[in-house]
XYZ file of N, CA and C in Angstrom:
282
model
N 27.643 39.515 44.612
C 26.469 39.300 43.193
C 26.475 38.340 42.903
N 25.769 37.738 42.198
C 25.529 36.081 41.723
C 24.852 36.852 40.355
N 24.687 35.482 39.674
C 24.457 35.356 37.880
C 23.091 35.604 37.079
N 22.544 35.623 38.601
C 20.686 35.675 38.472
C 20.741 37.457 38.651
N 21.258 38.555 38.607
C 21.017 39.366 39.181
C 20.565 40.084 37.685
N 19.374 40.929 38.113
C 18.489 41.769 36.797
C 19.642 43.294 36.613
N 21.002 43.305 36.284
C 21.967 44.156 36.793
C 22.804 43.793 35.920
N 23.270 41.859 35.497
C 23.600 40.688 34.480
C 23.558 41.323 33.531
N 25.448 41.506 32.406
C 24.889 42.211 31.429
C 24.358 41.604 30.121
N 23.329 41.969 29.225
C 22.876 41.131 28.200
C 23.850 40.318 27.753
N 22.881 39.154 27.146
C 23.829 38.204 25.813
C 23.404 38.245 24.766
N 22.971 39.630 24.537
C 22.709 39.510 23.290
C 21.513 38.372 21.933
N 20.606 38.355 23.139
C 19.741 37.231 22.495
C 19.234 38.103 21.208
N 18.784 39.004 20.944
C 18.432 40.218 20.501
C 18.797 40.069 18.977
N 20.294 39.753 18.730
C 20.775 39.793 17.432
C 20.740 38.888 17.130
N 19.887 38.254 15.945
C 19.896 37.280 14.653
C 21.742 36.690 14.160
N 20.959 34.962 13.870
C 22.130 34.228 13.911
C 22.956 35.269 12.338
N 24.301 35.665 12.447
C 24.656 35.680 11.703
C 24.732 35.189 9.597
N 24.444 35.582 8.732
C 24.065 34.743 7.347
C 25.736 34.382 7.720
N 25.383 34.012 6.168
C 27.405 32.604 6.112
C 27.869 33.776 5.496
N 29.519 34.004 6.461
C 30.217 34.892 6.224
C 31.302 33.867 5.661
N 32.098 33.739 5.050
C 33.416 33.954 4.518
C 34.203 34.047 4.927
N 35.036 36.000 5.716
C 36.199 35.469 6.627
C 35.234 36.636 6.955
N 36.465 36.723 7.753
C 36.657 38.192 9.140
C 35.817 39.255 9.226
N 36.442 39.729 8.010
C 35.840 41.266 8.096
C 34.434 41.355 7.691
N 33.852 40.065 6.563
C 32.737 39.758 6.680
C 32.310 40.054 7.889
N 32.214 38.893 9.537
C 31.779 38.808 10.249
C 31.748 40.325 11.201
N 32.692 40.690 10.818
C 32.779 42.225 11.897
C 32.398 43.077 11.928
N 31.688 43.012 10.290
C 31.173 43.836 9.092
C 30.141 43.788 10.152
N 29.299 42.299 10.327
C 28.263 42.020 10.741
C 27.721 42.337 11.876
N 29.099 41.468 12.899
C 29.214 42.778 14.270
C 28.495 43.577 14.915
N 29.846 44.399 14.188
C 29.752 45.795 14.421
C 27.912 46.450 14.284
N 27.722 46.111 12.853
C 26.680 46.378 12.622
C 25.411 46.385 13.279
N 25.366 45.002 14.090
C 23.763 44.536 14.963
C 24.063 45.280 16.455
N 25.505 45.856 16.523
C 26.060 46.662 18.145
C 24.763 47.606 17.694
N 25.665 48.411 15.873
C 25.398 49.974 16.027
C 23.529 49.842 16.614
N 23.129 49.331 15.753
C 21.651 48.627 15.224
C 20.954 48.763 16.278
N 21.336 47.723 17.347
C 20.865 47.410 18.595
C 21.148 48.539 20.208
N 22.017 49.646 19.260
C 23.200 50.405 20.545
C 23.105 49.486 21.470
N 24.228 49.037 21.166
C 25.261 48.274 22.355
C 26.300 48.533 22.335
N 26.885 48.290 23.179
C 28.334 48.245 23.155
C 29.397 47.224 22.817
N 30.486 47.014 22.670
C 31.198 45.877 22.152
C 32.450 46.502 24.299
N 32.026 45.513 24.569
C 33.674 45.360 26.099
C 34.350 43.882 26.169
N 35.045 44.431 26.322
C 36.370 43.458 25.671
C 37.408 43.563 27.062
N 38.566 42.569 27.440
C 39.799 43.164 28.003
C 41.258 42.351 27.507
N 41.935 43.591 27.153
C 42.787 43.191 26.270
C 44.088 43.294 27.175
N 45.175 42.673 26.781
C 46.099 42.323 27.565
C 47.463 42.736 27.196
N 47.752 44.401 27.014
C 49.329 44.586 26.747
C 49.468 44.465 25.654
N 48.361 45.347 25.134
C 48.001 45.351 22.614
C 48.221 47.164 22.806
N 49.048 46.885 21.995
C 49.477 48.338 21.338
C 48.956 48.516 19.805
N 48.646 49.215 19.198
C 47.576 49.399 18.290
C 48.393 50.752 18.135
N 49.024 51.177 15.756
C 49.009 52.694 16.058
C 47.369 52.941 14.853
N 47.187 54.423 15.551
C 46.278 54.329 14.278
C 46.341 55.680 13.714
N 46.274 55.949 12.621
C 46.768 57.348 11.759
C 45.489 58.283 12.206
N 46.539 59.456 12.070
C 46.022 60.640 12.342
C 44.787 61.458 11.691
N 45.425 61.218 10.351
C 44.124 60.956 9.063
C 44.120 60.656 8.125
N 43.154 60.581 7.133
C 43.516 59.000 6.530
C 43.926 59.714 4.716
N 45.429 59.461 4.702
C 46.761 59.500 4.326
C 47.395 58.331 4.596
N 47.996 57.788 3.085
C 49.235 57.132 3.367
C 50.240 57.216 4.126
N 50.732 58.499 4.176
C 51.896 59.083 4.316
C 51.633 59.640 6.055
N 50.267 59.319 6.269
C 50.022 60.148 8.166
C 50.560 60.318 8.964
N 50.651 60.153 9.877
C 51.265 60.527 11.513
C 50.538 59.088 11.892
N 50.813 58.830 13.021
C 50.406 57.858 13.462
C 50.083 58.152 14.782
N 49.038 57.874 15.786
C 49.015 58.021 17.425
C 49.601 56.607 18.053
N 50.591 56.364 18.928
C 50.227 54.717 19.452
C 49.432 54.211 20.266
N 48.568 53.820 20.289
C 47.261 53.310 21.259
C 47.973 52.296 22.115
N 47.968 52.038 23.497
C 48.430 51.060 24.181
C 46.877 50.533 25.409
N 46.701 49.319 25.375
C 45.787 48.948 25.821
C 45.870 47.389 26.768
N 45.622 47.283 28.304
C 45.766 46.825 29.313
C 44.667 46.816 30.296
N 43.500 46.227 29.678
C 42.303 46.102 30.952
C 41.058 46.066 29.646
N 40.279 46.826 30.796
C 38.734 46.736 30.059
C 38.666 47.663 28.883
N 38.035 47.677 27.651
C 37.528 48.959 26.990
C 36.265 48.272 26.700
N 36.000 48.816 26.340
C 34.385 49.572 25.922
C 34.512 50.381 24.847
N 33.615 49.696 23.495
C 33.566 50.183 21.930
C 32.043 50.655 21.859
N 31.869 51.424 21.755
C 30.187 52.163 21.626
C 30.303 53.007 19.984
N 29.419 52.400 19.029
C 29.532 52.508 17.343
C 28.236 54.191 17.069
N 29.185 54.720 16.725
C 27.617 55.874 16.505
C 26.909 55.664 15.129
N 26.339 56.609 14.766
C 25.547 56.707 14.130
C 26.103 56.466 12.809
N 27.129 56.857 12.073
C 28.325 57.190 10.273
C 28.686 55.523 10.933
N 28.756 54.254 9.894
C 29.382 53.387 10.141
C 29.991 53.621 8.007
N 31.328 52.873 8.337
C 31.783 52.590 7.313
C 32.265 51.008 7.258
N 31.710 50.492 6.374
C 32.134 48.319 6.585
C 34.193 48.361 6.938
N 34.349 47.673 7.600
C 35.725 47.555 7.890
C 36.238 46.786 6.508
N 35.906 46.581 5.672
C 35.737 45.864 4.039
C 36.515 47.439 3.681
N 35.957 48.216 3.824
C 35.599 49.513 2.485
C 36.768 50.128 3.867
N 37.351 50.669 4.495
C 38.595 51.084 5.099
C 39.716 50.435 4.942
N 39.762 49.179 5.079
C 41.182 48.178 4.752
C 41.119 48.234 2.944
N 40.165 48.227 2.067
C 40.549 48.317 0.744
C 41.083 49.357 0.412
N 41.146 51.003 1.312
C 41.441 52.126 1.067
C 43.152 52.336 1.243
N 43.189 51.506 3.003
C 44.558 52.049 2.438
C 45.434 50.118 1.738
N 44.912 49.424 1.348
C 46.185 48.611 0.360
C 45.737 49.619 -0.570
N 44.879 50.081 -1.216
C 44.605 50.829 -2.744
C 45.911 52.383 -2.158
N 45.794 52.723 -1.702
C 46.437 53.814 -0.744
C 48.285 53.413 -0.816
N 48.857 51.977 -0.611
C 49.736 51.984 -0.808
C 50.305 52.178 -2.053
């Protein structure tokens, strides 16, 4: 299949350029918001990535260890919380 195929993945031409951002958290919030608003998903290829995910919102929560090695697709739902708010929650909980 050549790159001109009609089945080729969109390249996000419809996403406006981000406003000036000062840090990576703002950039991630902007990109995930745009993806959700446009009902798009984020596809990435990960090579041996390990992530400990809290099982509940608590500083002493048990975690589940997720391991990724290959393609991952992330879709965002209707309810979104900016990454900055999650990060601030965890920093204040310590």
